[in-house]
XYZ file of C-alpha atoms in Angstrom:
217
model
C -23.324 -35.850 -16.849
C -20.927 -35.357 -13.932
C -17.229 -35.123 -14.750
C -15.166 -38.252 -14.042
C -13.556 -38.189 -10.595
C -9.911 -37.313 -10.341
C -7.468 -40.225 -9.772
C -6.708 -40.860 -6.054
C -3.001 -40.044 -6.733
C -3.905 -36.588 -8.071
C -5.953 -35.874 -4.942
C -3.283 -37.171 -2.625
C -0.273 -35.466 -4.283
C -1.103 -31.947 -5.342
C 1.519 -30.123 -7.413
C 3.889 -28.171 -5.255
C 3.275 -24.386 -5.415
C 5.921 -22.223 -7.113
C 8.429 -20.544 -4.660
C 7.335 -17.322 -3.071
C 9.042 -14.129 -4.264
C 11.771 -12.625 -1.986
C 10.694 -10.027 0.595
C 12.662 -7.339 -1.301
C 10.288 -7.771 -4.273
C 7.053 -6.373 -2.909
C 5.318 -6.531 -6.319
C 6.000 -10.247 -6.418
C 6.302 -12.711 -9.271
C 4.108 -12.540 -12.428
C 1.414 -15.213 -12.657
C -0.371 -14.224 -15.888
C -1.274 -11.403 -18.247
C -4.980 -10.456 -18.317
C -6.696 -8.949 -21.346
C -3.202 -8.325 -22.795
C -3.199 -5.199 -20.590
C -2.755 -6.175 -16.917
C -0.127 -8.160 -15.175
C -1.297 -10.434 -12.401
C 1.379 -11.028 -9.785
C 1.585 -12.655 -6.321
C 3.406 -10.736 -3.622
C 5.714 -12.266 -0.910
C 2.767 -11.910 1.559
C 0.429 -13.893 -0.696
C -1.427 -10.753 -1.830
C -2.385 -10.443 -5.474
C -1.069 -7.391 -7.355
C -2.694 -6.155 -10.570
C -0.422 -3.927 -12.701
C -1.523 -1.723 -15.573
C 1.414 -2.353 -17.985
C 0.992 0.853 -19.995
C 0.664 3.148 -16.970
C 3.597 1.441 -15.222
C 5.947 1.640 -18.164
C 4.896 5.240 -18.875
C 6.138 6.156 -15.383
C 9.417 4.320 -15.935
C 9.906 6.143 -19.258
C 9.112 9.452 -17.547
C 11.678 8.988 -14.810
C 14.387 7.798 -17.265
C 13.765 10.832 -19.534
C 13.724 13.195 -16.540
C 16.964 11.738 -15.168
C 18.685 12.349 -18.504
C 17.312 15.872 -18.599
C 18.574 16.660 -15.154
C 22.017 15.300 -16.138
C 22.158 17.886 -18.994
C 19.893 16.928 -21.783
C 17.927 14.018 -23.058
C 19.918 11.883 -25.563
C 18.531 12.048 -29.002
C 18.575 9.628 -32.002
C 18.804 11.225 -35.466
C 16.242 9.987 -37.974
C 17.706 8.239 -41.034
C 15.367 10.465 -43.088
C 13.933 13.629 -41.594
C 10.099 13.431 -41.231
C 7.706 16.073 -42.340
C 4.654 16.496 -40.079
C 1.647 18.570 -41.145
C -0.564 20.257 -38.607
C -2.554 23.527 -38.130
C -0.348 26.517 -38.669
C -0.825 27.833 -35.111
C 0.236 24.524 -33.579
C 3.224 24.364 -35.889
C 4.206 27.959 -34.937
C 3.994 27.104 -31.187
C 6.258 24.070 -31.675
C 8.742 25.961 -33.761
C 8.925 28.698 -31.091
C 9.610 26.066 -28.464
C 12.175 24.280 -30.605
C 15.181 25.333 -28.396
C 13.546 23.929 -25.249
C 12.382 20.773 -27.072
C 15.954 20.165 -28.287
C 16.976 19.820 -24.686
C 14.433 16.977 -24.474
C 16.002 15.257 -27.391
C 13.444 16.406 -30.021
C 14.994 18.341 -32.864
C 12.455 20.076 -35.065
C 12.356 23.154 -37.344
C 9.683 24.991 -39.323
C 9.112 23.725 -42.858
C 6.681 26.353 -44.125
C 3.005 26.803 -43.440
C 1.727 24.122 -41.030
C 4.664 21.813 -41.631
C 7.504 20.791 -39.311
C 10.703 18.956 -40.124
C 11.647 16.403 -37.446
C 15.447 15.609 -37.445
C 15.837 13.682 -34.222
C 13.804 12.040 -31.468
C 14.563 11.038 -27.915
C 16.550 7.757 -28.134
C 14.633 6.210 -25.263
C 11.365 6.364 -27.151
C 12.506 3.834 -29.768
C 10.939 4.545 -33.161
C 7.504 6.054 -32.544
C 5.617 7.890 -35.255
C 6.589 11.547 -34.743
C 3.255 12.998 -35.862
C 1.091 11.862 -32.884
C 3.922 13.007 -30.388
C 4.098 16.423 -32.070
C 0.349 16.855 -31.984
C 0.291 15.909 -28.325
C 3.102 18.327 -27.515
C 1.293 21.088 -29.441
C -1.726 20.450 -27.231
C 0.470 20.647 -24.183
C 1.994 23.968 -25.388
C -1.501 25.443 -25.876
C -2.315 24.841 -22.263
C 0.810 26.586 -21.003
C 0.501 30.124 -19.620
C 3.147 32.792 -19.427
C 3.337 32.399 -15.657
C 3.904 28.638 -15.890
C 7.435 27.862 -14.569
C 9.850 26.525 -17.118
C 10.638 23.376 -15.157
C 6.967 22.541 -14.957
C 6.517 23.083 -18.701
C 9.410 20.763 -19.459
C 8.275 18.082 -17.032
C 4.814 18.161 -18.627
C 6.435 17.761 -22.048
C 8.467 14.876 -20.716
C 5.277 13.226 -19.520
C 3.766 13.503 -22.966
C 6.806 11.989 -24.511
C 6.920 9.069 -22.030
C 3.364 8.126 -23.021
C 4.460 7.684 -26.655
C 7.427 5.471 -25.720
C 5.715 3.118 -23.321
C 4.299 -0.399 -23.705
C 0.790 -0.115 -25.112
C -2.262 -1.857 -23.668
C -3.032 -4.909 -25.849
C 0.542 -5.959 -26.247
C 1.276 -9.527 -25.273
C 4.227 -9.859 -22.860
C 6.464 -12.785 -22.072
C 6.984 -13.848 -18.491
C 10.479 -12.475 -18.381
C 9.204 -9.099 -19.722
C 6.537 -8.928 -17.047
C 9.084 -9.743 -14.352
C 11.459 -7.158 -15.655
C 8.785 -4.549 -15.575
C 7.912 -5.418 -11.946
C 11.603 -5.165 -10.885
C 12.004 -1.842 -12.606
C 8.961 -0.501 -10.936
C 10.339 -1.486 -7.540
C 13.517 0.461 -8.271
C 11.834 3.590 -9.683
C 10.616 6.626 -7.725
C 6.937 7.528 -7.991
C 6.206 4.179 -9.624
C 2.828 3.836 -7.802
C 1.268 6.370 -10.209
C 1.596 7.097 -13.872
C 2.550 10.520 -15.320
C -1.118 11.548 -15.231
C -1.605 10.654 -11.573
C -3.491 7.431 -12.115
C -2.491 4.271 -10.124
C -0.156 1.886 -11.848
C -1.129 -1.121 -9.675
C -3.713 -2.382 -7.253
C -3.150 -4.715 -4.366
C -5.641 -7.257 -2.988
C -4.819 -8.963 0.321
C -6.376 -11.910 2.109
C -8.885 -9.606 3.951
C -10.181 -8.173 0.724
C -10.894 -11.622 -0.756
C -12.504 -12.857 2.493
C -14.812 -9.856 2.466
C -15.742 -10.464 -1.208
C -16.651 -14.072 -0.436
C -18.526 -13.253 2.764
C -16.003 -14.845 5.081
C -15.853 -11.767 7.284
């Protein structure tokens, strides 16, 4: 059966489109969240923008942590109860040796015997992540460092690892105001077009791309 025809009034009076975003907002206004992972937005020129929420927020966290570090040190948040993290003894030793440098990044740790580490404080910007995955990630980063690697590069790589653990995860449902806030922060953040690992944070599809997909040109 064919669907019933729309009322004449509905055909004659289509709903007015929402107002276009201002020109100073190139990432546009959020329209929807896809797969609880991507933000679909419409730019001021009518182009559609697809944003990877985790990759985008990871870059925002990276730049905020980096800014605090360049100002002196990353602000830390003491844990109510110190956490004990178990890991291979070699990884624990690497982290314990790097403890003074990690303290400048807001992470306060100390050896706790064998393959255990005691975590006393975490970077405040990260919220309340589980310290175990973060420490294991940092241990893997430390294992990749070479003696010739410059200290600033080492610390920036560590900041990138931390940013990943404090960012919005794929699969998290966002409200419209949260999506809009993320887009506005991206527009005000350096290097926001790529995440800390060099992957794109958003893709842009203009009229020409859609016309090509539908065989119009």
